[in-house]
């Protein structure tokens, strides 16, 4: 567990991917992280976390039912900013990552009251009683700021670089989605680091993301073309300029010295994957439409803003994926917008609303 005055990160190694829940407790102020575990032995452990901040102690204990509870003692009100499970990777076990940030006393009190209510409601329906809580799982949105590190992406006069603009934008979008309380959000990169295209796709797939949103602001062949647009993947897309755009984007790995990624050969794509791909294509298109509708009132859009092209980064057969071109670095008016935080904030708000609308439509379908 690592802590700074602004943030605490709790990482729990898991034997297998599992469900989790959070409970805010008062008198004294605590935050509990419950992890569902089938059979296990827990050595009751306690100690002090590394660093200084609002978490002063932690204790791990067996809780009601099939749960292991990590209780964090708080010196100041705090809340969970985001949490997600990372798949086992490269010899590391699966991990639950929980980011905790300060809360106002009012926010903390509201969380405690909500959790008490849930707890009361659940123990009524379970004769055995106890403090069993429903385990909430929220959709995971993976935001992918394009480029990074050695790959600057598009550049514009004044030293503006796509990789910096899309990172700033992605951090804002993450903040807004997390604030909504509705999503878990992960970024493929949080700083100026380089990731291969297939690593970005693999990250979304391994974590079973519910939506993958790649953020770009590329250069377009025709400098007069401007405005935001959303792409979904179609390897048969016919617009030649969109093809050039996607081809340029797909060379990101070449720029960084990696070989061109190979799209899966058609003969190894079995029917199941093909069906899944068709389903994902429909969902990706629905997400793109929802985002465009939400952008329409306040953000300049390109003509025919929902577009198709063969972007490698959109190839996951099991994760709905869209690529947002915020605007084009080849257009001076777009560059002016892209480099203003007020424009980025407004656009991020619209995209966050569009993402919410898309998930609303999935919920309605499920009913
Ligand atoms: Zn780009």
Tab-separated table of C-alpha atoms and ligand atoms in Angstrom:
chain	number	residue	atom	x	y	z
A	1	UNK	CA	0.000	0.000	0.000
A	2	UNK	CA	1.458	3.378	-0.984
A	3	UNK	CA	0.239	6.727	0.216
A	4	UNK	CA	0.757	10.394	-0.485
A	5	UNK	CA	-1.218	13.204	1.170
A	6	UNK	CA	-3.520	13.309	-1.893
A	7	UNK	CA	-3.947	9.660	-2.700
A	8	UNK	CA	-3.607	6.155	-1.363
A	9	UNK	CA	-3.334	3.083	-3.535
A	10	UNK	CA	-4.170	-0.319	-2.159
A	11	UNK	CA	-3.072	-3.318	-4.219
A	12	UNK	CA	-4.413	-6.739	-3.234
A	13	UNK	CA	-2.989	-9.872	-4.860
A	14	UNK	CA	-5.751	-12.281	-5.817
A	15	UNK	CA	-5.605	-16.018	-6.448
A	16	UNK	CA	-8.275	-15.525	-9.093
A	17	UNK	CA	-10.328	-12.726	-10.560
A	18	UNK	CA	-13.157	-12.053	-8.117
A	19	UNK	CA	-15.805	-9.573	-7.063
A	20	UNK	CA	-15.277	-6.754	-4.635
A	21	UNK	CA	-17.178	-4.077	-2.730
A	22	UNK	CA	-16.456	-1.026	-0.579
A	23	UNK	CA	-18.029	-0.006	2.696
A	24	UNK	CA	-17.619	3.339	4.468
A	25	UNK	CA	-17.823	3.067	8.264
A	26	UNK	CA	-17.854	5.794	10.916
A	27	UNK	CA	-17.023	6.069	14.603
A	28	UNK	CA	-14.119	5.886	13.930
A	29	UNK	CA	-13.846	6.678	10.218
A	30	UNK	CA	-12.842	3.620	8.217
A	31	UNK	CA	-13.033	2.313	4.705
A	32	UNK	CA	-13.440	-1.422	4.153
A	33	UNK	CA	-12.564	-3.258	0.956
A	34	UNK	CA	-14.333	-6.618	0.702
A	35	UNK	CA	-13.123	-9.272	-1.701
A	36	UNK	CA	-15.135	-12.394	-2.379
A	37	UNK	CA	-13.081	-15.532	-1.932
A	38	UNK	CA	-14.327	-19.105	-2.262
A	39	UNK	CA	-12.052	-21.131	-0.062
A	40	UNK	CA	-9.128	-19.503	1.586
A	41	UNK	CA	-7.233	-19.176	4.775
A	42	UNK	CA	-6.602	-15.695	6.025
A	43	UNK	CA	-3.868	-14.934	8.453
A	44	UNK	CA	-5.205	-11.974	10.318
A	45	UNK	CA	-2.731	-9.270	9.514
A	46	UNK	CA	-2.398	-5.676	10.462
A	47	UNK	CA	0.141	-2.939	10.126
A	48	UNK	CA	0.946	0.548	9.041
A	49	UNK	CA	1.084	1.497	5.393
A	50	UNK	CA	4.139	2.988	3.727
A	51	UNK	CA	4.067	6.761	3.385
A	52	UNK	CA	2.164	9.430	5.211
A	53	UNK	CA	-1.398	10.426	4.661
A	54	UNK	CA	-4.975	9.901	5.600
A	55	UNK	CA	-4.760	6.099	5.936
A	56	UNK	CA	-3.083	5.378	9.253
A	57	UNK	CA	-3.512	1.618	9.684
A	58	UNK	CA	-4.834	-1.396	7.869
A	59	UNK	CA	-6.117	-4.742	9.079
A	60	UNK	CA	-7.108	-7.821	7.083
A	61	UNK	CA	-9.784	-10.051	8.539
A	62	UNK	CA	-12.297	-12.721	7.637
A	63	UNK	CA	-15.688	-11.032	7.215
A	64	UNK	CA	-19.201	-12.413	7.032
A	65	UNK	CA	-19.851	-15.062	4.420
A	66	UNK	CA	-17.147	-15.649	1.883
A	67	UNK	CA	-15.373	-12.358	2.205
A	68	UNK	CA	-11.982	-11.122	3.139
A	69	UNK	CA	-12.145	-7.599	4.472
A	70	UNK	CA	-9.320	-5.071	4.440
A	71	UNK	CA	-10.158	-2.286	6.881
A	72	UNK	CA	-8.335	1.012	6.428
A	73	UNK	CA	-8.305	3.391	9.409
A	74	UNK	CA	-8.646	6.986	8.268
A	75	UNK	CA	-7.279	10.128	9.873
A	76	UNK	CA	-9.475	12.188	7.522
A	77	UNK	CA	-12.573	11.415	5.427
A	78	UNK	CA	-11.745	9.558	2.213
A	79	UNK	CA	-13.473	7.794	-0.630
A	80	UNK	CA	-12.712	5.339	-3.398
A	81	UNK	CA	-11.820	7.178	-6.579
A	82	UNK	CA	-11.570	4.093	-8.760
A	83	UNK	CA	-10.931	0.388	-8.550
A	84	UNK	CA	-10.205	-2.294	-11.077
A	85	UNK	CA	-8.918	-5.849	-11.310
A	86	UNK	CA	-5.812	-6.513	-13.370
A	87	UNK	CA	-5.523	-9.944	-14.948
A	88	UNK	CA	-2.503	-12.105	-14.095
A	89	UNK	CA	0.340	-10.808	-16.221
A	90	UNK	CA	3.909	-11.882	-16.758
A	91	UNK	CA	4.113	-14.097	-13.657
A	92	UNK	CA	2.264	-11.597	-11.445
A	93	UNK	CA	-0.990	-12.692	-9.821
A	94	UNK	CA	-4.332	-11.042	-10.545
A	95	UNK	CA	-4.539	-7.806	-8.592
A	96	UNK	CA	-7.225	-5.573	-7.232
A	97	UNK	CA	-6.124	-1.946	-7.412
A	98	UNK	CA	-8.028	0.577	-5.300
A	99	UNK	CA	-7.291	4.302	-5.477
A	100	UNK	CA	-8.467	6.311	-2.497
A	101	UNK	CA	-8.690	10.101	-2.394
A	102	UNK	CA	-9.742	12.593	0.293
A	103	UNK	CA	-13.461	13.304	0.651
A	104	UNK	CA	-15.318	16.130	2.339
A	105	UNK	CA	-16.940	15.252	5.698
A	106	UNK	CA	-20.335	15.568	3.933
A	107	UNK	CA	-19.363	13.129	1.173
A	108	UNK	CA	-18.033	10.653	3.697
A	109	UNK	CA	-21.180	10.913	5.855
A	110	UNK	CA	-23.341	10.358	2.765
A	111	UNK	CA	-21.357	7.215	1.866
A	112	UNK	CA	-21.681	5.856	5.411
A	113	UNK	CA	-25.434	6.479	5.403
A	114	UNK	CA	-25.840	4.800	1.989
A	115	UNK	CA	-23.842	1.741	3.042
A	116	UNK	CA	-25.820	1.408	6.293
A	117	UNK	CA	-29.030	1.482	4.274
A	118	UNK	CA	-27.794	-1.195	1.861
A	119	UNK	CA	-26.631	-3.271	4.795
A	120	UNK	CA	-30.017	-2.981	6.550
A	121	UNK	CA	-31.893	-3.840	3.354
A	122	UNK	CA	-29.760	-6.897	2.715
A	123	UNK	CA	-29.873	-8.360	6.195
A	124	UNK	CA	-33.689	-8.210	6.114
A	125	UNK	CA	-33.747	-10.353	3.012
A	126	UNK	CA	-31.182	-12.847	4.320
A	127	UNK	CA	-32.551	-14.655	7.408
A	128	UNK	CA	-29.047	-15.337	8.637
A	129	UNK	CA	-28.518	-11.613	8.996
A	130	UNK	CA	-25.016	-10.313	9.173
A	131	UNK	CA	-23.402	-7.576	7.225
A	132	UNK	CA	-23.531	-9.158	3.778
A	133	UNK	CA	-23.580	-6.462	1.124
A	134	UNK	CA	-24.389	-6.802	-2.541
A	135	UNK	CA	-21.217	-6.659	-4.556
A	136	UNK	CA	-21.353	-3.810	-7.009
A	137	UNK	CA	-19.578	-4.137	-10.311
A	138	UNK	CA	-19.357	-1.114	-12.505
A	139	UNK	CA	-18.583	-1.044	-16.206
A	140	UNK	CA	-14.894	-0.592	-16.956
A	141	UNK	CA	-14.011	2.080	-19.484
A	142	UNK	CA	-10.442	1.954	-20.786
A	143	UNK	CA	-9.254	5.293	-22.164
A	144	UNK	CA	-6.315	5.109	-24.531
A	145	UNK	CA	-4.412	8.377	-25.009
A	146	UNK	CA	-2.781	7.882	-28.423
A	147	UNK	CA	0.966	7.869	-29.026
A	148	UNK	CA	3.419	8.762	-26.215
A	149	UNK	CA	7.132	8.584	-25.543
A	150	UNK	CA	9.198	8.382	-28.716
A	151	UNK	CA	6.016	8.652	-30.793
A	152	UNK	CA	4.783	12.270	-30.610
A	153	UNK	CA	1.888	11.773	-33.008
A	154	UNK	CA	0.871	14.781	-35.089
A	155	UNK	CA	2.600	18.101	-34.505
A	156	UNK	CA	1.519	21.681	-35.102
A	157	UNK	CA	3.387	25.007	-35.235
A	158	UNK	CA	4.101	26.332	-31.759
A	159	UNK	CA	5.520	23.018	-30.570
A	160	UNK	CA	2.121	21.426	-29.975
A	161	UNK	CA	2.199	17.652	-29.982
A	162	UNK	CA	-0.712	15.263	-30.276
A	163	UNK	CA	0.622	12.983	-27.529
A	164	UNK	CA	0.483	15.801	-24.936
A	165	UNK	CA	-2.927	17.088	-25.989
A	166	UNK	CA	-4.570	13.669	-25.931
A	167	UNK	CA	-3.034	12.789	-22.557
A	168	UNK	CA	-4.356	15.994	-20.956
A	169	UNK	CA	-7.725	15.302	-22.531
A	170	UNK	CA	-7.811	11.672	-21.388
A	171	UNK	CA	-6.986	12.594	-17.777
A	172	UNK	CA	-9.888	15.061	-17.802
A	173	UNK	CA	-12.240	12.483	-19.303
A	174	UNK	CA	-11.169	9.953	-16.693
A	175	UNK	CA	-11.826	12.455	-13.903
A	176	UNK	CA	-15.334	13.172	-15.218
A	177	UNK	CA	-16.260	9.503	-15.660
A	178	UNK	CA	-14.983	8.629	-12.186
A	179	UNK	CA	-16.880	11.581	-10.689
A	180	UNK	CA	-20.110	10.234	-12.152
A	181	UNK	CA	-19.711	7.291	-9.779
A	182	UNK	CA	-20.916	5.014	-12.526
A	183	UNK	CA	-17.716	3.698	-14.053
A	184	UNK	CA	-14.358	2.254	-13.271
A	185	UNK	CA	-11.825	3.871	-15.526
A	186	UNK	CA	-8.338	2.785	-16.508
A	187	UNK	CA	-5.870	4.530	-18.783
A	188	UNK	CA	-3.499	2.675	-21.095
A	189	UNK	CA	-0.896	5.308	-20.230
A	190	UNK	CA	-0.936	7.946	-17.488
A	191	UNK	CA	2.240	9.718	-18.526
A	192	UNK	CA	4.482	10.267	-21.518
A	193	UNK	CA	5.309	6.602	-21.985
A	194	UNK	CA	5.247	4.589	-25.165
A	195	UNK	CA	2.961	1.590	-25.594
A	196	UNK	CA	2.718	-0.649	-28.616
A	197	UNK	CA	-0.659	-0.714	-30.307
A	198	UNK	CA	-1.153	-4.369	-29.484
A	199	UNK	CA	-0.349	-3.683	-25.823
A	200	UNK	CA	-3.158	-1.139	-25.749
A	201	UNK	CA	-5.580	-3.664	-27.217
A	202	UNK	CA	-4.297	-6.432	-24.917
A	203	UNK	CA	-4.812	-4.268	-21.848
A	204	UNK	CA	-8.454	-3.644	-22.716
A	205	UNK	CA	-9.068	-7.313	-23.501
A	206	UNK	CA	-7.278	-8.728	-20.462
A	207	UNK	CA	-9.322	-6.517	-18.164
A	208	UNK	CA	-12.556	-7.324	-19.976
A	209	UNK	CA	-13.215	-3.666	-20.624
A	210	UNK	CA	-16.794	-2.722	-21.427
A	211	UNK	CA	-15.688	0.096	-23.688
A	212	UNK	CA	-12.352	1.084	-25.196
A	213	UNK	CA	-11.959	4.726	-26.194
A	214	UNK	CA	-8.805	5.732	-28.041
A	215	UNK	CA	-8.175	9.484	-28.103
A	216	UNK	CA	-6.363	11.189	-30.984
A	217	UNK	CA	-5.897	14.486	-32.779
A	218	UNK	CA	-4.095	13.498	-35.948
A	219	UNK	CA	-3.103	15.380	-39.041
A	220	UNK	CA	-5.327	15.034	-42.043
A	221	UNK	CA	-4.278	15.096	-45.675
A	222	UNK	CA	-6.534	18.054	-46.438
A	223	UNK	CA	-5.796	20.944	-44.060
A	224	UNK	CA	-9.264	22.466	-44.559
A	225	UNK	CA	-10.895	19.417	-42.954
A	226	UNK	CA	-11.742	20.152	-39.340
A	227	UNK	CA	-13.910	19.115	-36.427
A	228	UNK	CA	-14.339	16.072	-34.221
A	229	UNK	CA	-15.256	12.631	-35.506
A	230	UNK	CA	-15.565	9.124	-34.093
A	231	UNK	CA	-14.267	6.048	-35.846
A	232	UNK	CA	-15.239	2.442	-35.506
A	233	UNK	CA	-13.275	-0.266	-37.211
A	234	UNK	CA	-14.063	-1.594	-40.605
A	235	UNK	CA	-11.252	-3.174	-42.581
A	236	UNK	CA	-13.310	-2.772	-45.755
A	237	UNK	CA	-13.777	0.986	-45.302
A	238	UNK	CA	-13.524	2.686	-48.659
A	239	UNK	CA	-12.879	6.388	-47.968
A	240	UNK	CA	-9.350	6.784	-49.249
A	241	UNK	CA	-8.392	9.716	-47.015
A	242	UNK	CA	-9.699	7.916	-43.937
A	243	UNK	CA	-7.587	4.956	-45.037
A	244	UNK	CA	-4.490	7.165	-45.183
A	245	UNK	CA	-5.318	8.431	-41.691
A	246	UNK	CA	-5.660	4.896	-40.312
A	247	UNK	CA	-2.533	3.717	-42.141
A	248	UNK	CA	-0.523	6.557	-40.624
A	249	UNK	CA	-1.932	5.756	-37.213
A	250	UNK	CA	-1.114	2.082	-37.601
A	251	UNK	CA	2.559	2.898	-38.206
A	252	UNK	CA	2.951	4.059	-34.590
A	253	UNK	CA	4.809	0.842	-33.785
A	254	UNK	CA	7.086	1.323	-36.779
A	255	UNK	CA	8.009	4.822	-35.608
A	256	UNK	CA	9.038	3.352	-32.272
A	257	UNK	CA	11.118	0.640	-33.897
A	258	UNK	CA	8.664	-2.216	-33.595
A	259	UNK	CA	7.489	-4.262	-36.503
A	260	UNK	CA	4.135	-3.538	-38.070
A	261	UNK	CA	1.499	-5.454	-36.151
A	262	UNK	CA	-0.253	-8.167	-38.103
A	263	UNK	CA	-3.988	-8.346	-37.992
A	264	UNK	CA	-5.173	-11.911	-37.365
A	265	UNK	CA	-5.295	-13.859	-40.616
A	266	UNK	CA	-8.906	-14.513	-41.684
A	267	UNK	CA	-8.452	-18.291	-41.626
A	268	UNK	CA	-7.581	-18.339	-37.924
A	269	UNK	CA	-10.605	-16.258	-37.005
A	270	UNK	CA	-13.184	-18.875	-36.166
A	271	UNK	CA	-16.906	-18.442	-36.431
A	272	UNK	CA	-17.309	-17.638	-32.761
A	273	UNK	CA	-14.890	-14.764	-32.955
A	274	UNK	CA	-16.598	-13.611	-36.111
A	275	UNK	CA	-19.990	-13.525	-34.401
A	276	UNK	CA	-18.508	-11.751	-31.423
A	277	UNK	CA	-16.848	-9.281	-33.737
A	278	UNK	CA	-20.153	-8.541	-35.427
A	279	UNK	CA	-21.791	-7.930	-32.053
A	280	UNK	CA	-18.898	-5.702	-30.959
A	281	UNK	CA	-19.101	-3.822	-34.233
A	282	UNK	CA	-22.767	-3.044	-33.593
A	283	UNK	CA	-22.024	-1.940	-30.034
A	284	UNK	CA	-19.039	0.139	-31.135
A	285	UNK	CA	-21.257	1.866	-33.669
A	286	UNK	CA	-23.916	2.535	-31.004
A	287	UNK	CA	-21.259	4.029	-28.719
A	288	UNK	CA	-19.920	6.217	-31.533
A	289	UNK	CA	-23.409	7.484	-32.302
A	290	UNK	CA	-24.163	8.260	-28.670
A	291	UNK	CA	-20.916	10.214	-28.334
A	292	UNK	CA	-21.540	12.157	-31.534
A	293	UNK	CA	-25.082	13.072	-30.453
A	294	UNK	CA	-23.744	14.347	-27.194
A	295	UNK	CA	-21.015	16.395	-28.899
A	296	UNK	CA	-23.341	17.876	-31.523
A	297	UNK	CA	-24.770	20.838	-29.582
A	298	UNK	CA	-21.479	22.261	-28.344
A	299	UNK	CA	-18.550	20.971	-30.368
A	300	UNK	CA	-17.731	21.475	-34.041
A	301	UNK	CA	-18.013	18.142	-35.824
A	302	UNK	CA	-16.612	16.936	-39.094
A	303	UNK	CA	-19.116	16.183	-41.854
A	304	UNK	CA	-20.419	12.629	-41.407
A	305	UNK	CA	-18.840	12.425	-37.963
A	306	UNK	CA	-19.406	8.686	-37.422
A	307	UNK	CA	-16.828	7.081	-39.677
A	308	UNK	CA	-15.243	3.733	-40.369
A	309	UNK	CA	-11.607	2.938	-41.000
A	310	UNK	CA	-9.182	0.124	-40.398
A	311	UNK	CA	-7.512	1.233	-37.177
A	312	UNK	CA	-5.410	-1.537	-35.676
A	313	UNK	CA	-6.063	-0.295	-32.142
A	314	UNK	CA	-9.793	-1.013	-32.602
A	315	UNK	CA	-9.383	-4.698	-33.429
A	316	UNK	CA	-10.372	-6.364	-30.124
A	317	UNK	CA	-13.091	-8.881	-31.064
A	318	UNK	CA	-14.607	-8.795	-27.565
A	319	UNK	CA	-14.463	-5.130	-26.517
A	320	UNK	CA	-16.573	-2.399	-28.131
A	321	UNK	CA	-13.978	0.076	-29.350
A	322	UNK	CA	-14.073	3.586	-30.741
A	323	UNK	CA	-11.414	6.063	-31.772
A	324	UNK	CA	-12.123	9.746	-31.199
A	325	UNK	CA	-10.411	12.260	-33.431
A	326	UNK	CA	-10.868	15.379	-31.314
A	327	UNK	CA	-9.894	17.524	-34.258
A	328	UNK	CA	-6.989	17.781	-36.664
A	329	UNK	CA	-3.560	19.192	-35.965
A	330	UNK	CA	-3.438	20.052	-39.667
A	331	UNK	CA	-6.176	22.678	-39.214
A	332	UNK	CA	-5.239	25.943	-37.426
A	333	UNK	CA	-8.734	26.487	-35.976
A	334	UNK	CA	-8.732	22.978	-34.547
A	335	UNK	CA	-5.264	23.499	-33.063
A	336	UNK	CA	-6.539	26.623	-31.300
A	337	UNK	CA	-9.344	24.575	-29.766
A	338	UNK	CA	-7.218	21.554	-28.901
A	339	UNK	CA	-4.677	23.622	-27.005
A	340	UNK	CA	-7.298	25.378	-24.834
A	341	UNK	CA	-8.213	23.658	-21.611
A	342	UNK	CA	-11.682	25.253	-21.656
A	343	UNK	CA	-12.439	23.611	-25.019
A	344	UNK	CA	-10.996	20.307	-23.868
A	345	UNK	CA	-13.080	20.389	-20.668
A	346	UNK	CA	-16.286	21.116	-22.564
A	347	UNK	CA	-15.570	18.380	-25.087
A	348	UNK	CA	-14.618	15.878	-22.371
A	349	UNK	CA	-17.907	16.632	-20.600
A	350	UNK	CA	-19.840	15.946	-23.789
A	351	UNK	CA	-17.987	12.686	-24.425
A	352	UNK	CA	-18.538	11.562	-20.820
A	353	UNK	CA	-22.272	12.221	-21.270
A	354	UNK	CA	-22.258	10.304	-24.541
A	355	UNK	CA	-20.593	7.327	-22.850
A	356	UNK	CA	-23.253	7.398	-20.111
A	357	UNK	CA	-26.012	7.470	-22.730
A	358	UNK	CA	-24.478	4.479	-24.481
A	359	UNK	CA	-24.452	2.456	-21.244
A	360	UNK	CA	-28.044	3.601	-20.537
A	361	UNK	CA	-29.061	2.066	-23.852
A	362	UNK	CA	-27.364	-1.234	-22.917
A	363	UNK	CA	-29.216	-1.262	-19.576
A	364	UNK	CA	-32.521	-0.679	-21.352
A	365	UNK	CA	-31.801	-3.522	-23.746
A	366	UNK	CA	-31.022	-5.835	-20.844
A	367	UNK	CA	-34.423	-5.192	-19.241
B	1	LIG	ZN1	-3.015	9.836	-33.406
